[in-house]
Coordinates of C-alpha atoms (C1' of nucleotides) in Angstrom, one line a residue:
Chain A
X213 CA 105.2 96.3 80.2
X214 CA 102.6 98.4 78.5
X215 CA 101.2 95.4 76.1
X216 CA 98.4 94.9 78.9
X217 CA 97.0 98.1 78.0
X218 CA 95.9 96.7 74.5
X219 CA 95.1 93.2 76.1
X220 CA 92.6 95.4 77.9
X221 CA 91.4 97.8 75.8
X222 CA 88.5 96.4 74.0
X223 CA 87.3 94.7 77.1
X224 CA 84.7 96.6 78.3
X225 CA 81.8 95.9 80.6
X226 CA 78.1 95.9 80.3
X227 CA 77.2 98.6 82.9
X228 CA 73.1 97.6 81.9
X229 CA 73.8 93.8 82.4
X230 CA 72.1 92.0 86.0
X231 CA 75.7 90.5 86.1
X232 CA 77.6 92.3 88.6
X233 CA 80.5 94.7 87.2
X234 CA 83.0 92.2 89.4
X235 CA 82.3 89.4 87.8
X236 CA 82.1 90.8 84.3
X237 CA 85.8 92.1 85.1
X238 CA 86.7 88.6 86.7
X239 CA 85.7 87.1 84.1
X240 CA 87.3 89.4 81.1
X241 CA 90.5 88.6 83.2
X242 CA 90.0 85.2 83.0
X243 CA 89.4 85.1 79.4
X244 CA 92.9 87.2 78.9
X245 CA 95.1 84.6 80.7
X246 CA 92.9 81.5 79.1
X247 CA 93.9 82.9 75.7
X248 CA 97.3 83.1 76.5
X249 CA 97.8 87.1 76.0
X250 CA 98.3 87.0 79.7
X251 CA 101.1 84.2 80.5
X252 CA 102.5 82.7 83.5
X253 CA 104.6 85.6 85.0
X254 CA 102.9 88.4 83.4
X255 CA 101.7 91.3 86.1
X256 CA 98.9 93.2 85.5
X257 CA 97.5 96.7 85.5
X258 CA 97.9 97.7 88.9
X259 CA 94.1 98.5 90.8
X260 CA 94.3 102.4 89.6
X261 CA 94.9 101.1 86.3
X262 CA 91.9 99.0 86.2
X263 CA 89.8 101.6 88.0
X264 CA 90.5 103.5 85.1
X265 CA 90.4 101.1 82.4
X266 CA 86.8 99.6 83.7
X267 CA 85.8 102.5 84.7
X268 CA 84.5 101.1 88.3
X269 CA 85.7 102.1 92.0
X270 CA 88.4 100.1 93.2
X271 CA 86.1 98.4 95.4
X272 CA 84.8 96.2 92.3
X273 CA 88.2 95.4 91.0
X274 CA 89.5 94.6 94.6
X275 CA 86.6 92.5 95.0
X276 CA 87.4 90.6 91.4
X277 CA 91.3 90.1 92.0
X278 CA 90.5 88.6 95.2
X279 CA 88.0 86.1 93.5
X280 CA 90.6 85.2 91.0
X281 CA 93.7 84.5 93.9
X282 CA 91.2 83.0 95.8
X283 CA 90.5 80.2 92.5
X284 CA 94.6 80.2 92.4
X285 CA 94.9 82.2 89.2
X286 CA 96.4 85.6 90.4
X287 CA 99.1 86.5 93.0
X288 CA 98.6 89.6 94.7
X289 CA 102.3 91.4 96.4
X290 CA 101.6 94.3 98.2
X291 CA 104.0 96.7 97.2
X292 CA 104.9 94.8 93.7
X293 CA 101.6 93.8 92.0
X294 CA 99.3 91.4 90.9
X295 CA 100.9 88.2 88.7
X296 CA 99.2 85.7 87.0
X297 CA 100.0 82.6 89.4
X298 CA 102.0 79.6 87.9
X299 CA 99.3 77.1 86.6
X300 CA 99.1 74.8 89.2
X301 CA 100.9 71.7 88.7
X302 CA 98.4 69.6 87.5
X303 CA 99.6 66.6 90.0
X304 CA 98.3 69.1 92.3
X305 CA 95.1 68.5 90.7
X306 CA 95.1 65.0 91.8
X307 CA 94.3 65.5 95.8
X308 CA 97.9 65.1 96.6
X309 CA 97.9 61.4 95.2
X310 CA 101.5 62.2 93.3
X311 CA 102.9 64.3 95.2
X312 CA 105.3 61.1 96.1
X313 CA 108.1 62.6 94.2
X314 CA 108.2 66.3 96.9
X315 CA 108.0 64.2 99.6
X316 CA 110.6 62.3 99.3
X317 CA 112.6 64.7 97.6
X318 CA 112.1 67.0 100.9
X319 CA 113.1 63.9 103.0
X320 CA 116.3 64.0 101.2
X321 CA 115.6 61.1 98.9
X322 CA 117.1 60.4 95.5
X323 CA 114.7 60.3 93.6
X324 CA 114.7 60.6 89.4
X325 CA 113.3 59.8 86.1
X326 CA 114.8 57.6 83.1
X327 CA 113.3 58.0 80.2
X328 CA 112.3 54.5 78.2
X329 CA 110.7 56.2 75.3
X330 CA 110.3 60.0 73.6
X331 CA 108.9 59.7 70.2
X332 CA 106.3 59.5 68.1
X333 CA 104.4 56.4 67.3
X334 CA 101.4 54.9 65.7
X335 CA 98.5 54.6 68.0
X336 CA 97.5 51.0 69.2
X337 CA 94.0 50.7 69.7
X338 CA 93.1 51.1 72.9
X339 CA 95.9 54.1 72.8
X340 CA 93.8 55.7 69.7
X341 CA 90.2 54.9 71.8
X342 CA 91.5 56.9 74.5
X343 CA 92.3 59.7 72.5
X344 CA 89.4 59.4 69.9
X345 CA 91.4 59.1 67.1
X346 CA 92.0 56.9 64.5
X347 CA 94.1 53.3 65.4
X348 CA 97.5 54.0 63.2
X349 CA 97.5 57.7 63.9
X350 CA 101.0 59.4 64.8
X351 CA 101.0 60.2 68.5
X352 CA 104.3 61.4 70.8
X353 CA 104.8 58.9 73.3
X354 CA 106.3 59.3 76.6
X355 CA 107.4 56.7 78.6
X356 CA 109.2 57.5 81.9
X357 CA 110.9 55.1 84.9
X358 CA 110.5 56.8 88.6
X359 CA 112.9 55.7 90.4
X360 CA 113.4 56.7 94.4
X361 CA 116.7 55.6 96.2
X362 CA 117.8 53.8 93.2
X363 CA 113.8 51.5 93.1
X364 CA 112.1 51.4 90.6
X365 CA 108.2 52.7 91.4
X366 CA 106.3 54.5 88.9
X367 CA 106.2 53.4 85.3
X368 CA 104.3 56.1 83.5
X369 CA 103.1 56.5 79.8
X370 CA 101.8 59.7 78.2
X371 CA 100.8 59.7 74.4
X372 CA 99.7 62.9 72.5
X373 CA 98.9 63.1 69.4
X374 CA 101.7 64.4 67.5
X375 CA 100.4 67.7 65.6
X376 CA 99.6 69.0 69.0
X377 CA 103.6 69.3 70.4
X378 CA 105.6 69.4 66.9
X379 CA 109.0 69.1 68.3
X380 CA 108.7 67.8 71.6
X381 CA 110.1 64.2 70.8
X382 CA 113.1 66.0 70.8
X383 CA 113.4 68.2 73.9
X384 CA 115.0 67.0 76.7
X385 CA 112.5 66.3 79.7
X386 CA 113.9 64.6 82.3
X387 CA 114.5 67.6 84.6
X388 CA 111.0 69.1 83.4
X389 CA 107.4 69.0 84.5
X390 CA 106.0 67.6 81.3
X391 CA 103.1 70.0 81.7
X392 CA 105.7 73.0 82.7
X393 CA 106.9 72.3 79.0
X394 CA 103.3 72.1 77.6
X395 CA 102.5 75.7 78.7
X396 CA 105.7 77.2 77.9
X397 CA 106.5 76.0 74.4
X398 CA 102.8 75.7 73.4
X399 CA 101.2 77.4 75.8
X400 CA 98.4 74.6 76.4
X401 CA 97.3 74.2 80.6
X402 CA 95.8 71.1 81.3
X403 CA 92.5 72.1 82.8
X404 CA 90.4 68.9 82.7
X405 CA 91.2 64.9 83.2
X406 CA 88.6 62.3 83.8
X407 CA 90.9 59.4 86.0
X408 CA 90.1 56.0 86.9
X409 CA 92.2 54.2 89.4
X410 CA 92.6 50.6 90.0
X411 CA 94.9 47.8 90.3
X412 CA 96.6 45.0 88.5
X413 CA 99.0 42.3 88.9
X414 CA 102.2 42.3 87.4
X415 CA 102.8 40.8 84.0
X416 CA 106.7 39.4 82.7
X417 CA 107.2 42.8 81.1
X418 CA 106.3 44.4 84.6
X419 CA 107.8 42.3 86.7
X420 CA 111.0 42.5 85.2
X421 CA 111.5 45.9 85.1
X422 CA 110.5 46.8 88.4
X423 CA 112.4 43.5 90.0
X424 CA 109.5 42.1 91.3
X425 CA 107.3 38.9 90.9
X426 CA 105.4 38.4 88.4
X427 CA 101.5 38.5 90.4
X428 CA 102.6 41.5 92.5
X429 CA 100.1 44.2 92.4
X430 CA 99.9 47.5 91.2
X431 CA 98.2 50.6 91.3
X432 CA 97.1 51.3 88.0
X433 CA 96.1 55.5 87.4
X434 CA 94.4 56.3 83.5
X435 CA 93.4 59.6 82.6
X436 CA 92.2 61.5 79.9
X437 CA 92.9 65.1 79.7
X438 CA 91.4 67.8 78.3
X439 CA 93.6 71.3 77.3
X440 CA 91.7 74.5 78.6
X441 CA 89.7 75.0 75.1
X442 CA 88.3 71.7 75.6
X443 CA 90.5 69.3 73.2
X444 CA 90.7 65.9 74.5
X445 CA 94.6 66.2 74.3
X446 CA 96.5 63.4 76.0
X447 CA 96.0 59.9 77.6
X448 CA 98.3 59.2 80.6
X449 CA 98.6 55.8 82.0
X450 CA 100.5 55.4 85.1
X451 CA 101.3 51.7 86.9
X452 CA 102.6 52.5 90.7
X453 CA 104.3 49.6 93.0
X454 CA 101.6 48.4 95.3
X455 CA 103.7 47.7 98.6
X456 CA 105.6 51.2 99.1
X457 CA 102.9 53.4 100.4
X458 CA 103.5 55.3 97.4
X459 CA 100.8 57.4 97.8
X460 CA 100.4 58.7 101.8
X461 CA 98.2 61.9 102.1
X462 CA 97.2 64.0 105.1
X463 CA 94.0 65.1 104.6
X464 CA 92.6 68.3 106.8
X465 CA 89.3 69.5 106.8
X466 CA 89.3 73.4 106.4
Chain B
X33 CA 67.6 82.1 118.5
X34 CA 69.2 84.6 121.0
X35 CA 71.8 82.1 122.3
X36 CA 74.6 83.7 119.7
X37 CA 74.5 87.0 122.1
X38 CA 76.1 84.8 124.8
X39 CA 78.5 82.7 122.7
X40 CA 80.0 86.2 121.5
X41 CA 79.1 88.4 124.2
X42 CA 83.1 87.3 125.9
X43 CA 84.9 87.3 122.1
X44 CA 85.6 90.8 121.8
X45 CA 89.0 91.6 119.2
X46 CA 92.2 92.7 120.1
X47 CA 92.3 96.3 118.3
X48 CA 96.0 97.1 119.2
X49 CA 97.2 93.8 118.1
X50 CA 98.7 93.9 114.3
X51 CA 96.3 90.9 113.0
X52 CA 93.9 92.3 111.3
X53 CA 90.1 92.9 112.5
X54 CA 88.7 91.1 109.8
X55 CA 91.0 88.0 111.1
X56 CA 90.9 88.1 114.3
X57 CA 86.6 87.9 113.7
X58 CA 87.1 85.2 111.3
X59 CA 88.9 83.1 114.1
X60 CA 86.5 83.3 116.6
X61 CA 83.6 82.6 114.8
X62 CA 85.9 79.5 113.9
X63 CA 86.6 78.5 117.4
X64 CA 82.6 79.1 117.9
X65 CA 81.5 76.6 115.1
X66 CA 84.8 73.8 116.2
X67 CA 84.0 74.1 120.0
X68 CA 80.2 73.0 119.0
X69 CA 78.8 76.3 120.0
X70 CA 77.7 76.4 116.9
X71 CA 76.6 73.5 115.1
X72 CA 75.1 72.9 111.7
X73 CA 72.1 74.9 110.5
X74 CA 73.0 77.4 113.4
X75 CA 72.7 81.1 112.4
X76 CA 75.3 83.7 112.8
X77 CA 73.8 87.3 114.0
X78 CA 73.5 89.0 111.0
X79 CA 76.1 91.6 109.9
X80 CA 75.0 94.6 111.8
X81 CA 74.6 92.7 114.8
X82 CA 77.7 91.6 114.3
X83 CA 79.3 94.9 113.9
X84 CA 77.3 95.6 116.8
X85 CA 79.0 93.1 118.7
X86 CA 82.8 93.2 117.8
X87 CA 82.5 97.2 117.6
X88 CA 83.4 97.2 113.6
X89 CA 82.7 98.3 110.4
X90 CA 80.5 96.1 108.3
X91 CA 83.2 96.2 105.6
X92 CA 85.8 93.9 108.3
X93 CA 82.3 91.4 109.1
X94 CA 81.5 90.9 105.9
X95 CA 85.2 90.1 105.1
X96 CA 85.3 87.7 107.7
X97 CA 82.2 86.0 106.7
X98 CA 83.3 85.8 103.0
X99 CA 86.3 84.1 103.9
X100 CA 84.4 81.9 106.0
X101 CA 82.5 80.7 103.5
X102 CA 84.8 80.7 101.0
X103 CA 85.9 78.1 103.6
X104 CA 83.1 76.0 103.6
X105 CA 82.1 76.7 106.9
X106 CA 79.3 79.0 106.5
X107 CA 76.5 79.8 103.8
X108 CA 75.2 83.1 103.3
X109 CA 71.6 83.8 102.4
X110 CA 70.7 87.2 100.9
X111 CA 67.0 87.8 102.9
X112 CA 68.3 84.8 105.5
X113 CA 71.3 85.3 107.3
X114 CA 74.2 83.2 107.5
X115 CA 74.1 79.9 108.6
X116 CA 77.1 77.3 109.4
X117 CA 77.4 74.7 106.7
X118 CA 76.8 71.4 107.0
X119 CA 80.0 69.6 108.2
X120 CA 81.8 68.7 104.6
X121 CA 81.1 64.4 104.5
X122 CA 84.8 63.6 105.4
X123 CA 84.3 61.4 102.3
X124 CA 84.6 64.7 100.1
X125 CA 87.7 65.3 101.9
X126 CA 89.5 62.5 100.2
X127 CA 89.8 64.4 97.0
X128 CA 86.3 62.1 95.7
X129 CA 88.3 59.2 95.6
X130 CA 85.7 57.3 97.9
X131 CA 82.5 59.4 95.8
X132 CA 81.7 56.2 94.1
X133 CA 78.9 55.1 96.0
X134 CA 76.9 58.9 95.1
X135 CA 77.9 58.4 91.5
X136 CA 76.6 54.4 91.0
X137 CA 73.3 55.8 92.5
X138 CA 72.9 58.4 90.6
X139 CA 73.2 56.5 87.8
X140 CA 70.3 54.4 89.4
X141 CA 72.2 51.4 90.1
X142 CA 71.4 49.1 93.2
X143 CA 73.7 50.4 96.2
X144 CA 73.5 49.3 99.2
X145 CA 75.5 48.1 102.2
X146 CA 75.7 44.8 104.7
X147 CA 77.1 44.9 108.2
X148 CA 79.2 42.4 109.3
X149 CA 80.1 43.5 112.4
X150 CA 79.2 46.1 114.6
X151 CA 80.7 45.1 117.9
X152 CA 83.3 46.1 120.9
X153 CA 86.1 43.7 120.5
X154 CA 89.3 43.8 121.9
X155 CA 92.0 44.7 119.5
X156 CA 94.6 43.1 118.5
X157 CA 98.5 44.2 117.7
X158 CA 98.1 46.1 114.2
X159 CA 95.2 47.7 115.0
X160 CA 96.2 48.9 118.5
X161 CA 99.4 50.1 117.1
X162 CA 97.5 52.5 114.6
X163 CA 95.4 53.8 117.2
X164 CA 98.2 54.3 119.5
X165 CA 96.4 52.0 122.8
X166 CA 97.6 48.6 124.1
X167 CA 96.5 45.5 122.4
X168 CA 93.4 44.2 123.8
X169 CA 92.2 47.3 124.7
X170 CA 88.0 47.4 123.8
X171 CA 87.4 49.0 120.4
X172 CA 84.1 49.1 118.4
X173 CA 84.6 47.3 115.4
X174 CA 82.6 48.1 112.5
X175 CA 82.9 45.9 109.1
X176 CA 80.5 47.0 106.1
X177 CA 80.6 45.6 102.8
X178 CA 79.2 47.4 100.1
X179 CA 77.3 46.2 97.2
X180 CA 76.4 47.5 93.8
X181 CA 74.4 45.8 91.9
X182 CA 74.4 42.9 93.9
X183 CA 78.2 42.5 93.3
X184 CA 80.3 43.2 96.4
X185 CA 83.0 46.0 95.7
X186 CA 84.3 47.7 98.8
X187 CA 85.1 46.0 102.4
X188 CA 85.6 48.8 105.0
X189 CA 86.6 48.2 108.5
X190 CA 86.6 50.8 110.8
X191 CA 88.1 50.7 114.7
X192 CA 87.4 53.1 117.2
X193 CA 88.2 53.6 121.0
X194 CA 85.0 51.8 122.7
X195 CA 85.1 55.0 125.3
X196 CA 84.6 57.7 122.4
X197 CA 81.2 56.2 121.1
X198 CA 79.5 54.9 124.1
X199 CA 76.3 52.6 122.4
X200 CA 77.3 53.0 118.5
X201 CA 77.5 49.0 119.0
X202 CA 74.0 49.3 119.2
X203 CA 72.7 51.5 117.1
X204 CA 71.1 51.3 113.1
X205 CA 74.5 52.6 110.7
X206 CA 73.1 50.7 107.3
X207 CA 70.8 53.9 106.5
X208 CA 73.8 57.0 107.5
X209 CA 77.1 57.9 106.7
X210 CA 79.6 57.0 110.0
X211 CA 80.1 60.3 110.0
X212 CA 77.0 61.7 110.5
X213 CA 76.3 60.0 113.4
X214 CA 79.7 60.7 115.1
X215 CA 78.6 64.4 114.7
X216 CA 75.0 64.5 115.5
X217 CA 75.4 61.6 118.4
X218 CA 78.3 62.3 120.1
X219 CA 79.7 66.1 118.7
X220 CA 82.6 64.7 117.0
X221 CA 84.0 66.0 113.8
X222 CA 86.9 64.5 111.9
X223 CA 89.4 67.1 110.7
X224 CA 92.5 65.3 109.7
X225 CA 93.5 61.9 108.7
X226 CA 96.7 60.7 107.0
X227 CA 96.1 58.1 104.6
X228 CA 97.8 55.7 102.9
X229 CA 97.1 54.0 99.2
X230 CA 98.5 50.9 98.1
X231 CA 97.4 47.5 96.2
X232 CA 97.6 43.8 97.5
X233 CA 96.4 40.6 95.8
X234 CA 93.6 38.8 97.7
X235 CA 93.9 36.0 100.0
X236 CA 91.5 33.2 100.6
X237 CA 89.3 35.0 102.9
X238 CA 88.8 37.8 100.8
X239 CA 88.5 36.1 97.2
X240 CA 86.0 34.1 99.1
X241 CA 84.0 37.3 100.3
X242 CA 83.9 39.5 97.3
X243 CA 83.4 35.8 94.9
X244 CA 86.9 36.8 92.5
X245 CA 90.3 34.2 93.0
X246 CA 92.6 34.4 95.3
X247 CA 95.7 36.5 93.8
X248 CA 93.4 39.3 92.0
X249 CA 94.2 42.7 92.9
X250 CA 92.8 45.1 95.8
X251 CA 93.4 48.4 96.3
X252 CA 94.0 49.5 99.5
X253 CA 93.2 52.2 101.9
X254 CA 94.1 52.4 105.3
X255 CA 93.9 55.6 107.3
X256 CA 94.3 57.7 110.9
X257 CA 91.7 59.8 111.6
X258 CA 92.0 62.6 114.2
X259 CA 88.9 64.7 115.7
X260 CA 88.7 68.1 115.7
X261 CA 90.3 68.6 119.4
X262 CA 93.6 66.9 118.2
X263 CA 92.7 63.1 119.2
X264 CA 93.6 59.8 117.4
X265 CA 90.2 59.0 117.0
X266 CA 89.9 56.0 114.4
X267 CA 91.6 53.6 112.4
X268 CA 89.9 52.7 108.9
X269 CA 90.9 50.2 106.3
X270 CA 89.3 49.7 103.4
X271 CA 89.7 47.2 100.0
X272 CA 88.6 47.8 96.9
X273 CA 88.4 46.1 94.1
X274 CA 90.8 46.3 91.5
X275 CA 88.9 45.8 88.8
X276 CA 85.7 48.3 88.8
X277 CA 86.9 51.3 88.3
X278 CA 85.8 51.9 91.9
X279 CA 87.5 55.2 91.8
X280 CA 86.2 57.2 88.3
X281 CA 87.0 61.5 89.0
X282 CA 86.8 64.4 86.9
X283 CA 89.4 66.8 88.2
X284 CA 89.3 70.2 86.7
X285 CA 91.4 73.2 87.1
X286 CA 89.6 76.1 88.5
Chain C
dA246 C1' 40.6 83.7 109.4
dC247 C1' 42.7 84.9 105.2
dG248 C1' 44.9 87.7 101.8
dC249 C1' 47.4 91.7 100.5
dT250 C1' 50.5 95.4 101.4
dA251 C1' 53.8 97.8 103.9
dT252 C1' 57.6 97.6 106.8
dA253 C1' 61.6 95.7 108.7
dC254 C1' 65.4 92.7 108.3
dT255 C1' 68.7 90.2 105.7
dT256 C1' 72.8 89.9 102.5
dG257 C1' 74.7 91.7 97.9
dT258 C1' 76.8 95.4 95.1
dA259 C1' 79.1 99.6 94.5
dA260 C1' 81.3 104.1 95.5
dT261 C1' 84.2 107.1 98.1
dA262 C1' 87.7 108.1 101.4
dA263 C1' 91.6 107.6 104.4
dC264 C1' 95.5 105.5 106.1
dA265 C1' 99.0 101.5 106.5
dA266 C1' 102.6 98.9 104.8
dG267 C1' 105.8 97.0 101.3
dA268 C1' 108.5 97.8 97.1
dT269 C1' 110.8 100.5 93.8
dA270 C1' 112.5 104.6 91.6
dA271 C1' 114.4 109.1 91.9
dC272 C1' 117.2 112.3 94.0
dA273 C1' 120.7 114.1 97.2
dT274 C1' 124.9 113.5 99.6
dT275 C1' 129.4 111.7 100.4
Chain D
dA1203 C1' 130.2 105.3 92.2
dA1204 C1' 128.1 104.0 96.4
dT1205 C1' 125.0 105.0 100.0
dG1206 C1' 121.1 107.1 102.2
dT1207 C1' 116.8 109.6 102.0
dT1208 C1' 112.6 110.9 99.9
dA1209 C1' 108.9 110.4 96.7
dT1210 C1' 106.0 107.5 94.2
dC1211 C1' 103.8 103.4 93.3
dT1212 C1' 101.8 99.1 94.7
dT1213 C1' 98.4 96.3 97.5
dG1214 C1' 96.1 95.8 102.2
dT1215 C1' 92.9 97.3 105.9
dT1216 C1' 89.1 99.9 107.6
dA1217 C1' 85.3 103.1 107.7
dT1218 C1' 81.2 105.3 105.8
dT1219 C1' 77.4 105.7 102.7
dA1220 C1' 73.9 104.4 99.5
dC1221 C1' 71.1 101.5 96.9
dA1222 C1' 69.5 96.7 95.4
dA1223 C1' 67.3 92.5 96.0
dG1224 C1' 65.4 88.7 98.7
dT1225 C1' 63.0 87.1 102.9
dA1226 C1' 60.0 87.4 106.9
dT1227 C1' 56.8 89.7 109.8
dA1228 C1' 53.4 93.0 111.1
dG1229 C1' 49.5 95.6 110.1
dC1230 C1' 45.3 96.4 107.7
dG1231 C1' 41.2 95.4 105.1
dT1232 C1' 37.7 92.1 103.8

DNA sequence: ACGCTATACTTGTAATAACAAGATAACATT
DNA sequence: AATGTTATCTTGTTATTACAAGTATAGCGT
């Protein structure tokens, strides 16, 4: 693993700049996992390494890896290294509002996905005005049934345009995290999603596949997001049963 | 502002134990800000006071204090001193799902809020079973229902123990967060809740109150909260209108 | 009494040094 | 070849030192 040595070679700091040499080097860091030369996985120089590289006392590069764990990007092992940290699930991202599928996984749950729909389609409109692109345009949509204990309770929609994920229509993704697949295959992170949540009654459609009444409510979650270099990249839409506390959170103040 | 010598003077560290200085420090400057020694705005001695005072270097304080406030607990001043933060609004704590009141006025809409009650009642089965008391036991009741733009959007309902809030029946809540008050009126800081989100269609009453039919969509909230000392402190309820996009967030990956 | 300057106090940045503890590789022994 | 020991590498903790930069107070001059 000597490729990080090239990574960081040209990536000096300004010893004459106000900004601090940590977060110059924080921030040279952060710029070699955004690009994608530093992936998931991947460790990096160890603290001598650096020293040497940056030339700085270990004091400054401690103090930048800790900056970086401490915003989730780095692990630190004593004894092993430093590892740039799984992106964070980005249902992580939402305050714990989907993390119904661990939970009742951990409770010993069945819980799984069927997939309605994996291909690519032309945009309806509001589809395209989510997405800012033109009504008719060829987007990869993904439609997925959530299922716990044999209930149906999340119907969720995803649509990408389809130049973004060549080939994805045809990988198999039901025992995936769509967004595990996204950074793996074409190493895009989700880093950015404007949401709105509200609720809606249940049309025929709805009702029907869910086996409930028509009128029953939902929970209805929309979101725009936004890959890491700032491309408005996919439109989710998510419909969640109403009546079974889908979404129970404990909140701590810390 | 001499009264921090006393509040540390009987917190000395364990230096044999295997936790380390700078965490052993951090904790009891915890337990001094979460017992009320400390309250908001307090300062902390400065650092070589500090150093003074738990008999280590400055390198372990300023550890401590920079895990503090990466924490949110304190704020550090260069020139000032440190100073314990202002209790985070337990609205932030819900992952901004609730921040749409900030955001409408900051857009420089018309926000405001109507009490509908504000009383000790006796509560009935539901709500005594959520806070974990017999029915009929005396509660204060509060009921808001909040406006924007002259349209009402959010009912809230909020039940605590009559005993824990001696006189909030009384007292002027349409200007201040809930919150607030329990901290500055009666020392009490809410530091976990468990919440639960779901949707239900409106009944009479409600269609009635917030002017939409009976059958349109709610979201809602309902939610334990516990005080800093461990105690079931209040049950809250809250419904929201479907149909607003009550609940707009920007979530970003950091 | 007011204004300016010097001093003291505060936190922030950076370097150096030493030791601890965990992990892994290399070497020695069986 | 397998096992045990030692050496090396890694991050973690702690101490000391020095200087920078912002803030507040004291002292001095008008």
């Amino acid at each position: 693993m000597n490729s990080w040595d090239e990574s960081f070679s040209d990536t000096k700091i300004n010893f004459d700049s106000p900004i601090p040499y940590y977060i110059q080097i924080k921030e040279k860091i952060k710029e070699q996992i955004d690009s994608g030369s530093l992936k998931y996985g991947d460790q990096l120089p160890g603290e001598p390494v650096l020293c040497n590289l940056f030339a700085v006392s270990r004091t400054v590069i401690r103090q930048a890896l800790a900056e970086l764990e401490h915003e989730g990007l780095v692990a630190r092992k004593k004894g092993k290294g430093t590892f740039v940290s799984e992106p964070e699930s980005f249902e992580k991202l939402s305050g714990n509002l989907s993390g119904f599928y661990q939970h009742m996984k951990k409770r010993g749950h069945l819980a799984y996905s069927q997939i309605l729909k994996q291909e690519i389609v032309h945009a309806e409109k509001d589809i395209a005005s989510n997405l800012n692109i033109k009504p008719g345009s060829l987007v990869l949509q993904l439609d997925r049934l959530r299922y716990i204990d044999n209930e149906p309770i999340v119907l969720t929609s995803t649509y990408i345009p389809s130049h973004f994920v060549p080939g994805l229509e045809n990988m198999e993704l039901s025992r995936e995290s769509l967004y595990g697949v996204l950074e793996r295959e074409y190493g895009i992170v989700i880093s950015r999603a404007y949401r709105t949540i509200g609720a809606v009654v249940a049309n025929e459609y709805h009702a029907g596949l869910f086996k409930i009444k028509k009128g029953d409510p939902f929970i209805v979650i929309s979101q725009i997001e936004y890959s890491s270099d700032g491309t408005l990249f996919a439109y989710y839409h998510g419909l969640y049963r109403g009546d079974r506390n889908v979404f129970e959170v404990e909140m701590v103040r810390q």
